[in-house]
Amino acid sequence: MLIFVEISKNLDIKIEIDGGVKDTNIKDNSYYVDEIIGVDGTNYGIGVYLNSQTLDGLSDEQRIETVRKHIKNLGGHPFTAFDNDGNEVKIKVAPKTKYQTEKGGWERANRHLTNFVLEDKKQESIILIDEIIYAAKFDKPEPAKHRHGWLDNNGKNDWDIWTTYIQDKENTIWEAKLQIANSANGEKILYDIHPIKEVGPGSTMPEKPTKN
Protein backbone atom coordinates (compact mmCIF):
# COMPACT_ATOMS: atom_id res chain seq x y z
CA MET A 1 0.00 0.00 0.00
CA LEU A 2 1.42 3.37 -1.03
CA ILE A 3 1.87 5.93 1.70
CA PHE A 4 2.36 9.49 0.49
CA VAL A 5 3.98 11.63 3.14
CA GLU A 6 5.26 15.17 3.17
CA ILE A 7 7.28 16.58 6.04
CA SER A 8 8.26 20.23 6.33
CA LYS A 9 11.99 20.71 6.62
CA ASN A 10 13.22 24.09 7.78
CA LEU A 11 16.04 24.34 5.31
CA ASP A 12 16.68 26.87 2.59
CA ILE A 13 20.04 26.50 0.83
CA LYS A 14 21.16 28.50 -2.18
CA ILE A 15 24.05 27.05 -4.19
CA GLU A 16 25.98 29.07 -6.77
CA ILE A 17 26.08 27.36 -10.16
CA ASP A 18 27.96 28.83 -13.12
CA GLY A 19 27.55 32.36 -11.86
CA GLY A 20 23.87 31.85 -11.02
CA VAL A 21 22.06 30.58 -7.97
CA LYS A 22 20.03 27.41 -7.52
CA ASP A 23 17.49 27.45 -4.71
CA THR A 24 17.56 24.00 -3.10
CA ASN A 25 14.77 24.70 -0.63
CA ILE A 26 13.95 21.25 0.71
CA LYS A 27 10.80 21.99 2.69
CA ASP A 28 8.51 21.44 -0.33
CA ASN A 29 10.04 18.11 -1.33
CA SER A 30 7.76 15.08 -1.27
CA TYR A 31 8.79 11.49 -1.13
CA TYR A 32 7.55 7.92 -1.24
CA VAL A 33 7.44 5.51 1.64
CA ASP A 34 6.25 2.23 0.20
CA GLU A 35 7.04 -1.45 -0.07
CA ILE A 36 10.32 -2.16 -1.81
CA ILE A 37 9.94 -5.17 -4.09
CA GLY A 38 12.67 -6.81 -6.15
CA VAL A 39 12.15 -7.92 -9.72
CA ASP A 40 12.26 -11.50 -8.43
CA GLY A 41 9.28 -10.75 -6.20
CA THR A 42 11.23 -10.44 -2.94
CA ASN A 43 9.42 -8.04 -0.59
CA TYR A 44 11.88 -6.02 1.49
CA GLY A 45 9.12 -4.31 3.45
CA ILE A 46 8.51 -0.59 3.81
CA GLY A 47 11.38 1.46 2.43
CA VAL A 48 12.19 4.77 0.79
CA TYR A 49 12.24 5.75 -2.89
CA LEU A 50 15.06 8.24 -3.49
CA ASN A 51 13.07 10.56 -5.72
CA SER A 52 14.33 13.88 -4.36
CA GLN A 53 15.58 16.37 -6.97
CA THR A 54 17.47 18.49 -4.46
CA LEU A 55 20.92 17.34 -5.61
CA ASP A 56 20.14 17.24 -9.34
CA GLY A 57 22.37 19.48 -11.44
CA LEU A 58 24.90 20.13 -8.69
CA SER A 59 28.62 19.52 -8.96
CA ASP A 60 30.29 17.03 -6.63
CA GLU A 61 31.45 19.86 -4.37
CA GLN A 62 27.99 21.46 -4.32
CA ARG A 63 26.33 18.15 -3.47
CA ILE A 64 28.65 17.67 -0.50
CA GLU A 65 28.11 21.22 0.72
CA THR A 66 24.33 20.85 0.44
CA VAL A 67 24.41 17.61 2.45
CA ARG A 68 26.60 19.18 5.12
CA LYS A 69 24.31 22.17 5.51
CA HIS A 70 21.31 19.87 5.71
CA ILE A 71 22.83 17.88 8.57
CA LYS A 72 23.92 20.99 10.42
CA ASN A 73 20.40 22.39 10.08
CA LEU A 74 18.73 19.23 11.37
CA GLY A 75 21.28 18.42 14.09
CA GLY A 76 19.54 17.49 17.33
CA HIS A 77 16.12 17.27 15.68
CA PRO A 78 14.14 14.13 16.58
CA PHE A 79 12.32 12.06 13.98
CA THR A 80 9.93 9.20 14.56
CA ALA A 81 10.68 5.55 13.86
CA PHE A 82 8.85 2.45 15.06
CA ASP A 83 10.27 -0.53 16.90
CA ASN A 84 9.40 -4.11 16.02
CA ASP A 85 6.34 -3.94 18.29
CA GLY A 86 5.00 -0.86 16.54
CA ASN A 87 5.90 1.57 19.32
CA GLU A 88 7.15 5.05 18.46
CA VAL A 89 10.86 5.67 18.92
CA LYS A 90 12.42 9.10 18.67
CA ILE A 91 15.78 9.19 16.92
CA LYS A 92 17.73 12.45 16.81
CA VAL A 93 20.05 13.49 14.01
CA ALA A 94 23.55 13.85 15.45
CA PRO A 95 24.28 17.44 16.49
CA LYS A 96 27.59 19.26 16.12
CA THR A 97 28.18 18.89 19.87
CA LYS A 98 31.60 17.38 20.53
CA TYR A 99 32.34 14.26 22.52
CA GLN A 100 35.63 13.08 23.99
CA THR A 101 37.21 10.09 22.28
CA GLU A 102 38.96 7.31 24.14
CA LYS A 103 42.28 8.82 23.02
CA GLY A 104 41.40 12.08 24.73
CA GLY A 105 40.63 14.09 21.61
CA TRP A 106 37.36 15.79 20.74
CA GLU A 107 35.15 15.12 17.72
CA ARG A 108 31.80 16.43 16.52
CA ALA A 109 28.97 13.94 16.92
CA ASN A 110 27.81 14.68 13.35
CA ARG A 111 31.26 14.18 11.82
CA HIS A 112 30.37 10.96 9.98
CA LEU A 113 27.26 12.56 8.50
CA THR A 114 29.11 15.65 7.27
CA ASN A 115 32.67 14.55 6.46
CA PHE A 116 32.18 11.06 5.04
CA VAL A 117 29.65 11.84 2.34
CA LEU A 118 31.36 11.06 -0.97
CA GLU A 119 29.00 8.20 -1.87
CA ASP A 120 26.00 9.26 -3.99
CA LYS A 121 23.57 6.96 -2.18
CA LYS A 122 24.64 8.28 1.21
CA GLN A 123 24.16 11.85 0.00
CA GLU A 124 20.69 11.06 -1.33
CA SER A 125 19.78 9.22 1.88
CA ILE A 126 20.89 12.14 4.04
CA ILE A 127 18.76 14.56 2.04
CA LEU A 128 15.79 12.31 2.89
CA ILE A 129 17.03 11.54 6.39
CA ASP A 130 13.63 11.88 8.08
CA GLU A 131 12.19 9.37 5.61
CA ILE A 132 15.13 7.04 6.14
CA ILE A 133 14.53 7.10 9.90
CA TYR A 134 10.77 6.72 9.53
CA ALA A 135 11.08 3.57 7.39
CA ALA A 136 13.92 2.00 9.41
CA LYS A 137 13.49 -1.27 11.26
CA PHE A 138 15.49 -2.29 14.31
CA ASP A 139 18.00 -5.00 13.44
CA LYS A 140 20.24 -5.73 16.42
CA PRO A 141 22.27 -4.21 19.26
CA GLU A 142 26.05 -4.11 19.10
CA PRO A 143 28.59 -3.39 21.83
CA ALA A 144 30.49 -0.13 21.45
CA LYS A 145 33.74 -0.68 19.55
CA HIS A 146 35.24 2.49 20.98
CA ARG A 147 34.30 4.98 23.67
CA HIS A 148 32.41 8.02 22.39
CA GLY A 149 32.00 10.09 25.55
CA TRP A 150 28.42 11.19 26.22
CA LEU A 151 27.32 9.73 22.88
CA ASP A 152 27.43 6.12 24.15
CA ASN A 153 28.06 6.69 27.88
CA ASN A 154 31.81 6.19 27.40
CA GLY A 155 31.26 2.90 25.61
CA LYS A 156 29.07 1.41 28.33
CA ASN A 157 25.89 1.49 26.24
CA ASP A 158 25.24 -0.76 23.26
CA TRP A 159 24.64 0.77 19.86
CA ASP A 160 21.52 -0.04 17.83
CA ILE A 161 21.70 -1.10 14.20
CA TRP A 162 18.59 -0.24 12.20
CA THR A 163 18.04 -1.10 8.53
CA THR A 164 16.28 0.84 5.78
CA TYR A 165 15.84 -0.45 2.26
CA ILE A 166 16.06 2.23 -0.40
CA GLN A 167 15.47 2.26 -4.12
CA ASP A 168 17.15 4.78 -6.40
CA LYS A 169 15.94 6.39 -9.61
CA GLU A 170 17.56 3.60 -11.63
CA ASN A 171 15.39 1.11 -9.67
CA THR A 172 18.34 -0.45 -7.87
CA ILE A 173 17.65 -1.57 -4.30
CA TRP A 174 20.14 -0.82 -1.53
CA GLU A 175 20.36 -1.84 2.12
CA ALA A 176 21.31 1.08 4.39
CA LYS A 177 22.49 0.49 7.96
CA LEU A 178 21.76 3.21 10.49
CA GLN A 179 24.29 3.44 13.32
CA ILE A 180 22.31 4.62 16.35
CA ALA A 181 24.09 5.59 19.56
CA ASN A 182 22.35 5.22 22.92
CA SER A 183 23.53 8.29 24.75
CA ALA A 184 24.25 8.82 28.43
CA ASN A 185 20.93 10.64 28.90
CA GLY A 186 18.91 7.92 27.16
CA GLU A 187 18.48 9.58 23.76
CA LYS A 188 18.97 7.71 20.50
CA ILE A 189 21.33 9.56 18.15
CA LEU A 190 21.79 8.81 14.45
CA TYR A 191 25.58 8.80 14.15
CA ASP A 192 26.05 7.45 10.65
CA ILE A 193 24.40 5.74 7.68
CA HIS A 194 26.91 3.04 6.83
CA PRO A 195 27.36 0.72 5.11
CA ILE A 196 25.01 1.07 2.15
CA LYS A 197 25.17 -2.13 0.11
CA GLU A 198 23.58 -2.93 -3.24
CA VAL A 199 20.93 -5.63 -3.02
CA GLY A 200 19.77 -5.98 -6.62
CA PRO A 201 17.27 -4.70 -9.19
CA GLY A 202 13.89 -3.50 -7.99
CA SER A 203 10.50 -3.19 -9.58
CA THR A 204 9.58 0.07 -11.30
CA MET A 205 9.16 2.98 -8.92
CA PRO A 206 5.45 3.82 -8.50
CA GLU A 207 4.23 7.04 -10.04
CA LYS A 208 4.09 10.04 -7.77
CA PRO A 209 0.54 10.76 -6.63
CA THR A 210 -0.98 14.18 -7.22
CA LYS A 211 -0.78 16.52 -4.24
CA ASN A 212 -4.05 18.07 -3.07
Coordinates of N, CA, C and O in Angstrom, one line a residue, residues 9-127:
K9 N 10.6 20.6 6.1 CA 12.0 20.7 6.6 C 12.4 22.2 6.6 O 12.3 22.8 5.6
N10 N 12.9 22.7 7.7 CA 13.2 24.1 7.8 C 14.6 24.3 7.2 O 15.6 24.5 8.0
L11 N 14.7 24.2 5.9 CA 16.0 24.3 5.3 C 15.9 25.1 4.0 O 15.0 24.8 3.2
D12 N 16.7 26.1 3.8 CA 16.7 26.9 2.6 C 18.1 27.1 2.2 O 18.8 28.0 2.8
I13 N 18.6 26.4 1.2 CA 20.0 26.5 0.8 C 20.1 27.0 -0.6 O 19.4 26.6 -1.5
K14 N 21.0 28.0 -0.8 CA 21.2 28.5 -2.2 C 22.6 28.2 -2.6 O 23.5 28.5 -1.9
I15 N 22.7 27.5 -3.7 CA 24.0 27.1 -4.2 C 24.4 27.8 -5.5 O 23.5 27.8 -6.4
E16 N 25.6 28.4 -5.6 CA 26.0 29.1 -6.8 C 26.4 28.1 -7.8 O 27.1 27.1 -7.6
I17 N 25.8 28.2 -9.0 CA 26.1 27.4 -10.2 C 26.4 28.2 -11.4 O 25.5 28.9 -11.9
D18 N 27.6 28.1 -11.9 CA 28.0 28.8 -13.1 C 27.5 30.3 -13.1 O 26.9 30.8 -14.0
G19 N 27.8 31.0 -12.0 CA 27.6 32.4 -11.9 C 26.1 32.7 -11.4 O 25.8 33.8 -11.1
G20 N 25.2 31.6 -11.4 CA 23.9 31.8 -11.0 C 23.7 31.2 -9.7 O 24.6 30.8 -9.0
V21 N 22.4 31.1 -9.3 CA 22.1 30.6 -8.0 C 20.9 29.6 -8.1 O 19.9 29.8 -8.8
K22 N 21.1 28.4 -7.5 CA 20.0 27.4 -7.5 C 19.5 27.3 -6.1 O 20.2 27.1 -5.2
D23 N 18.1 27.5 -6.0 CA 17.5 27.4 -4.7 C 17.2 26.0 -4.4 O 16.4 25.4 -5.2
T24 N 17.8 25.4 -3.4 CA 17.6 24.0 -3.1 C 16.7 23.9 -1.8 O 17.0 23.1 -1.0
N25 N 15.7 24.7 -1.8 CA 14.8 24.7 -0.6 C 14.1 23.3 -0.5 O 13.5 22.9 -1.5
I26 N 14.4 22.6 0.6 CA 13.9 21.2 0.7 C 12.6 21.1 1.3 O 11.9 20.1 1.2
K27 N 12.0 22.2 1.9 CA 10.8 22.0 2.7 C 9.6 21.7 1.8 O 8.6 21.3 2.4
D28 N 9.6 21.8 0.5 CA 8.5 21.4 -0.3 C 8.7 20.1 -1.0 O 7.9 19.7 -1.8
N29 N 9.8 19.4 -0.7 CA 10.0 18.1 -1.3 C 9.0 17.1 -0.8 O 8.7 17.1 0.3
S30 N 8.6 16.2 -1.7 CA 7.8 15.1 -1.3 C 8.5 13.8 -1.5 O 9.6 13.8 -2.2
Y31 N 8.1 12.7 -1.0 CA 8.8 11.5 -1.1 C 7.8 10.3 -1.0 O 6.7 10.5 -0.6
Y32 N 8.3 9.1 -1.4 CA 7.5 7.9 -1.2 C 8.1 7.1 -0.1 O 9.2 6.9 0.1
V33 N 7.2 6.6 0.7 CA 7.4 5.5 1.6 C 6.5 4.4 1.2 O 5.3 4.5 1.3
D34 N 7.1 3.3 0.8 CA 6.3 2.2 0.2 C 7.0 0.9 0.3 O 8.2 0.9 0.7
E35 N 6.4 -0.2 0.0 CA 7.0 -1.5 -0.1 C 8.1 -1.5 -1.2 O 7.8 -1.0 -2.3
I36 N 9.2 -2.0 -0.8 CA 10.3 -2.2 -1.8 C 10.3 -3.6 -2.3 O 10.4 -4.5 -1.4
I37 N 10.1 -3.8 -3.6 CA 9.9 -5.2 -4.1 C 10.9 -5.4 -5.2 O 11.0 -4.6 -6.2
G38 N 11.7 -6.5 -5.1 CA 12.7 -6.8 -6.1 C 12.0 -7.4 -7.4 O 10.8 -7.8 -7.3
V39 N 12.7 -7.4 -8.5 CA 12.1 -7.9 -9.7 C 11.9 -9.4 -9.6 O 11.1 -10.0 -10.4
D40 N 12.5 -10.1 -8.7 CA 12.3 -11.5 -8.4 C 11.1 -11.7 -7.5 O 10.8 -12.9 -7.1
G41 N 10.4 -10.6 -7.1 CA 9.3 -10.7 -6.2 C 9.6 -10.6 -4.7 O 8.7 -10.6 -3.9
T42 N 10.9 -10.6 -4.4 CA 11.2 -10.4 -2.9 C 10.7 -9.1 -2.4 O 10.9 -8.1 -2.9
N43 N 10.0 -9.2 -1.2 CA 9.4 -8.0 -0.6 C 10.3 -7.7 0.6 O 10.5 -8.4 1.5
Y44 N 10.9 -6.5 0.5 CA 11.9 -6.0 1.5 C 11.2 -5.2 2.5 O 11.8 -4.6 3.4
G45 N 9.9 -5.1 2.5 CA 9.1 -4.3 3.5 C 9.1 -2.8 3.1 O 9.5 -2.4 2.0
I46 N 8.6 -2.0 4.0 CA 8.5 -0.6 3.8 C 9.9 0.0 3.7 O 10.8 -0.2 4.5
G47 N 10.1 0.8 2.7 CA 11.4 1.5 2.4 C 11.2 2.8 1.8 O 10.1 3.4 1.9
V48 N 12.2 3.4 1.3 CA 12.2 4.8 0.8 C 12.6 4.8 -0.7 O 13.7 4.2 -1.0
Y49 N 11.8 5.5 -1.5 CA 12.2 5.7 -2.9 C 13.0 7.1 -2.9 O 12.5 8.1 -2.5
L50 N 14.2 7.0 -3.5 CA 15.1 8.2 -3.5 C 14.7 9.1 -4.7 O 15.4 9.2 -5.7
N51 N 13.5 9.8 -4.6 CA 13.1 10.6 -5.7 C 13.3 12.1 -5.6 O 12.7 12.9 -6.3
S52 N 14.1 12.5 -4.6 CA 14.3 13.9 -4.4 C 15.1 14.4 -5.5 O 16.0 13.8 -6.1
Q53 N 14.8 15.7 -5.9 CA 15.6 16.4 -7.0 C 16.5 17.4 -6.4 O 17.1 18.2 -7.2
T54 N 16.7 17.4 -5.1 CA 17.5 18.5 -4.5 C 18.9 18.5 -5.0 O 19.5 19.6 -5.1
L55 N 19.5 17.4 -5.2 CA 20.9 17.3 -5.6 C 21.1 17.3 -7.1 O 22.3 17.4 -7.6
D56 N 20.0 17.3 -7.9 CA 20.1 17.2 -9.3 C 20.8 18.5 -9.9 O 20.5 19.6 -9.4
G57 N 21.7 18.3 -10.8 CA 22.4 19.5 -11.4 C 23.5 20.1 -10.7 O 24.1 21.1 -11.1
L58 N 23.8 19.6 -9.5 CA 24.9 20.1 -8.7 C 26.2 19.4 -9.0 O 26.2 18.2 -9.3
S59 N 27.3 20.1 -8.8 CA 28.6 19.5 -9.0 C 28.9 18.7 -7.7 O 28.1 18.7 -6.7
D60 N 29.9 17.9 -7.8 CA 30.3 17.0 -6.6 C 30.5 17.9 -5.4 O 30.0 17.5 -4.3
E61 N 31.2 19.0 -5.5 CA 31.4 19.9 -4.4 C 30.2 20.5 -3.8 O 30.0 20.6 -2.6
Q62 N 29.3 20.9 -4.7 CA 28.0 21.5 -4.3 C 27.1 20.4 -3.6 O 26.4 20.8 -2.7
R63 N 27.1 19.2 -4.1 CA 26.3 18.2 -3.5 C 26.8 17.9 -2.0 O 26.0 17.9 -1.1
I64 N 28.1 17.9 -1.8 CA 28.7 17.7 -0.5 C 28.3 18.8 0.4 O 27.9 18.6 1.6
E65 N 28.4 20.1 -0.1 CA 28.1 21.2 0.7 C 26.6 21.3 1.1 O 26.3 21.6 2.2
T66 N 25.8 20.9 0.2 CA 24.3 20.8 0.4 C 24.0 19.8 1.5 O 23.2 20.1 2.5
V67 N 24.6 18.7 1.4 CA 24.4 17.6 2.4 C 24.9 18.1 3.8 O 24.2 17.9 4.8
R68 N 26.1 18.7 3.8 CA 26.6 19.2 5.1 C 25.7 20.2 5.8 O 25.4 20.2 7.0
K69 N 25.2 21.1 5.0 CA 24.3 22.2 5.5 C 23.0 21.6 6.0 O 22.4 22.0 7.0
H70 N 22.5 20.5 5.3 CA 21.3 19.9 5.7 C 21.5 19.2 7.1 O 20.6 19.4 8.0
I71 N 22.6 18.5 7.3 CA 22.8 17.9 8.6 C 23.0 18.9 9.7 O 22.5 18.8 10.8
K72 N 23.7 20.0 9.4 CA 23.9 21.0 10.4 C 22.6 21.6 10.8 O 22.4 22.0 12.0
N73 N 21.7 21.8 9.8 CA 20.4 22.4 10.1 C 19.5 21.5 10.9 O 18.8 22.0 11.8
L74 N 19.6 20.2 10.7 CA 18.7 19.2 11.4 C 19.4 18.6 12.6 O 18.7 17.8 13.3
G75 N 20.6 19.0 12.9 CA 21.3 18.4 14.1 C 20.5 18.6 15.4 O 20.0 19.7 15.7
G76 N 20.3 17.5 16.1 CA 19.5 17.5 17.3 C 18.0 17.4 17.2 O 17.3 17.2 18.2
H77 N 17.6 17.4 15.9 CA 16.1 17.3 15.7 C 15.7 15.8 15.7 O 16.3 15.0 15.1
P78 N 14.6 15.5 16.5 CA 14.1 14.1 16.6 C 13.2 13.8 15.5 O 12.3 14.6 15.1
F79 N 13.3 12.6 14.9 CA 12.3 12.1 14.0 C 11.8 10.7 14.5 O 12.4 10.1 15.3
T80 N 10.6 10.4 14.0 CA 9.9 9.2 14.6 C 10.2 8.0 13.7 O 10.1 8.0 12.5
A81 N 10.6 6.9 14.4 CA 10.7 5.5 13.9 C 9.8 4.7 14.7 O 9.1 5.1 15.6
F82 N 9.7 3.4 14.3 CA 8.8 2.4 15.1 C 9.6 1.2 15.3 O 10.3 0.6 14.4
D83 N 9.6 0.7 16.6 CA 10.3 -0.5 16.9 C 9.5 -1.7 16.4 O 8.5 -1.6 15.7
N84 N 10.0 -2.9 16.6 CA 9.4 -4.1 16.0 C 8.1 -4.5 16.6 O 7.3 -5.3 16.1
D85 N 7.7 -3.8 17.7 CA 6.3 -3.9 18.3 C 5.4 -2.8 17.9 O 4.2 -2.8 18.4
G86 N 5.9 -1.9 17.0 CA 5.0 -0.9 16.5 C 5.0 0.4 17.4 O 4.2 1.3 17.2
N87 N 5.8 0.4 18.4 CA 5.9 1.6 19.3 C 6.8 2.7 18.7 O 7.8 2.4 18.1
E88 N 6.4 3.9 19.0 CA 7.1 5.0 18.5 C 8.5 5.1 19.2 O 8.6 4.9 20.4
V89 N 9.5 5.5 18.4 CA 10.9 5.7 18.9 C 11.4 7.0 18.3 O 11.3 7.2 17.1
K90 N 11.9 7.9 19.2 CA 12.4 9.1 18.7 C 13.9 8.9 18.5 O 14.7 8.5 19.4
I91 N 14.4 9.3 17.3 CA 15.8 9.2 16.9 C 16.2 10.6 16.5 O 15.6 11.2 15.5
K92 N 17.2 11.1 17.1 CA 17.7 12.4 16.8 C 18.9 12.4 15.8 O 19.7 11.5 15.9
V93 N 18.9 13.3 14.9 CA 20.0 13.5 14.0 C 21.2 14.0 14.8 O 21.0 14.9 15.7
A94 N 22.4 13.4 14.6 CA 23.5 13.8 15.4 C 23.8 15.4 15.4 O 23.8 15.9 14.3
P95 N 24.0 16.0 16.5 CA 24.3 17.4 16.5 C 25.8 17.7 16.3 O 26.6 16.7 16.3
K96 N 26.2 18.9 16.3 CA 27.6 19.3 16.1 C 28.3 19.2 17.5 O 29.5 19.4 17.5
T97 N 27.6 19.0 18.5 CA 28.2 18.9 19.9 C 29.3 17.9 19.9 O 29.2 16.8 19.3
K98 N 30.4 18.3 20.5 CA 31.6 17.4 20.5 C 31.5 16.4 21.7 O 30.9 16.6 22.7
Y99 N 32.2 15.2 21.5 CA 32.3 14.3 22.5 C 33.8 13.9 22.6 O 34.6 14.1 21.7
Q100 N 34.2 13.4 23.8 CA 35.6 13.1 24.0 C 35.9 11.6 23.6 O 35.2 10.7 24.0
T101 N 36.9 11.4 22.7 CA 37.2 10.1 22.3 C 38.0 9.4 23.3 O 38.5 10.0 24.3
E102 N 38.2 8.1 23.2 CA 39.0 7.3 24.1 C 40.4 7.7 24.1 O 41.2 7.4 25.1
K103 N 40.9 8.4 23.1 CA 42.3 8.8 23.0 C 42.4 10.2 23.6 O 43.5 10.8 23.6
G104 N 41.3 10.8 24.1 CA 41.4 12.1 24.7 C 41.1 13.3 23.8 O 41.0 14.4 24.3
G105 N 41.0 13.0 22.5 CA 40.6 14.1 21.6 C 39.1 14.4 21.6 O 38.4 13.8 22.4
W106 N 38.8 15.4 20.8 CA 37.4 15.8 20.7 C 36.9 15.8 19.3 O 37.6 16.2 18.4
E107 N 35.7 15.2 19.1 CA 35.2 15.1 17.7 C 33.7 15.5 17.7 O 33.0 15.3 18.7
R108 N 33.2 16.1 16.6 CA 31.8 16.4 16.5 C 31.0 15.2 16.4 O 31.4 14.2 15.6
A109 N 29.8 15.1 17.0 CA 29.0 13.9 16.9 C 28.5 13.7 15.5 O 28.2 12.6 15.1
N110 N 28.3 14.8 14.7 CA 27.8 14.7 13.4 C 28.9 14.5 12.3 O 28.6 14.6 11.1
R111 N 30.1 14.2 12.7 CA 31.3 14.2 11.8 C 31.1 13.2 10.7 O 31.4 13.4 9.5
H112 N 30.5 12.0 11.0 CA 30.4 11.0 10.0 C 29.2 11.3 9.0 O 29.2 10.7 7.9
L113 N 28.3 12.2 9.4 CA 27.3 12.6 8.5 C 27.6 13.8 7.7 O 26.9 14.1 6.7
T114 N 28.7 14.5 8.0 CA 29.1 15.7 7.3 C 30.4 15.5 6.5 O 30.6 16.1 5.5
N115 N 31.3 14.7 7.1 CA 32.7 14.5 6.5 C 32.8 13.3 5.6 O 33.7 13.3 4.7
F116 N 32.0 12.3 5.8 CA 32.2 11.1 5.0 C 31.0 10.9 4.1 O 30.1 10.0 4.3
V117 N 30.9 11.8 3.2 CA 29.7 11.8 2.3 C 30.0 11.9 0.8 O 29.3 12.5 0.1
L118 N 31.0 11.1 0.4 CA 31.4 11.1 -1.0 C 30.5 10.1 -1.8 O 30.3 10.3 -3.0
E119 N 29.8 9.2 -1.1 CA 29.0 8.2 -1.9 C 27.7 8.8 -2.2 O 27.0 9.5 -1.4
D120 N 27.3 8.7 -3.5 CA 26.0 9.3 -4.0 C 24.8 8.8 -3.2 O 23.9 9.6 -2.8
K121 N 24.7 7.5 -2.9 CA 23.6 7.0 -2.2 C 23.5 7.5 -0.7 O 22.4 7.7 -0.2
K122 N 24.7 7.7 -0.1 CA 24.6 8.3 1.2 C 24.2 9.7 1.2 O 23.4 10.2 2.0
Q123 N 24.6 10.5 0.2 CA 24.2 11.8 0.0 C 22.6 11.9 -0.2 O 22.0 12.7 0.5
E124 N 22.1 11.0 -1.1 CA 20.7 11.1 -1.3 C 19.9 10.6 -0.1 O 18.8 11.1 0.1
S125 N 20.4 9.7 0.7 CA 19.8 9.2 1.9 C 19.8 10.3 2.9 O 18.8 10.5 3.6
I126 N 20.8 11.1 3.0 CA 20.9 12.1 4.0 C 19.9 13.2 3.7 O 19.2 13.8 4.6
I127 N 19.7 13.6 2.4 CA 18.8 14.6 2.0 C 17.4 14.1 2.5 O 16.5 15.0 2.8

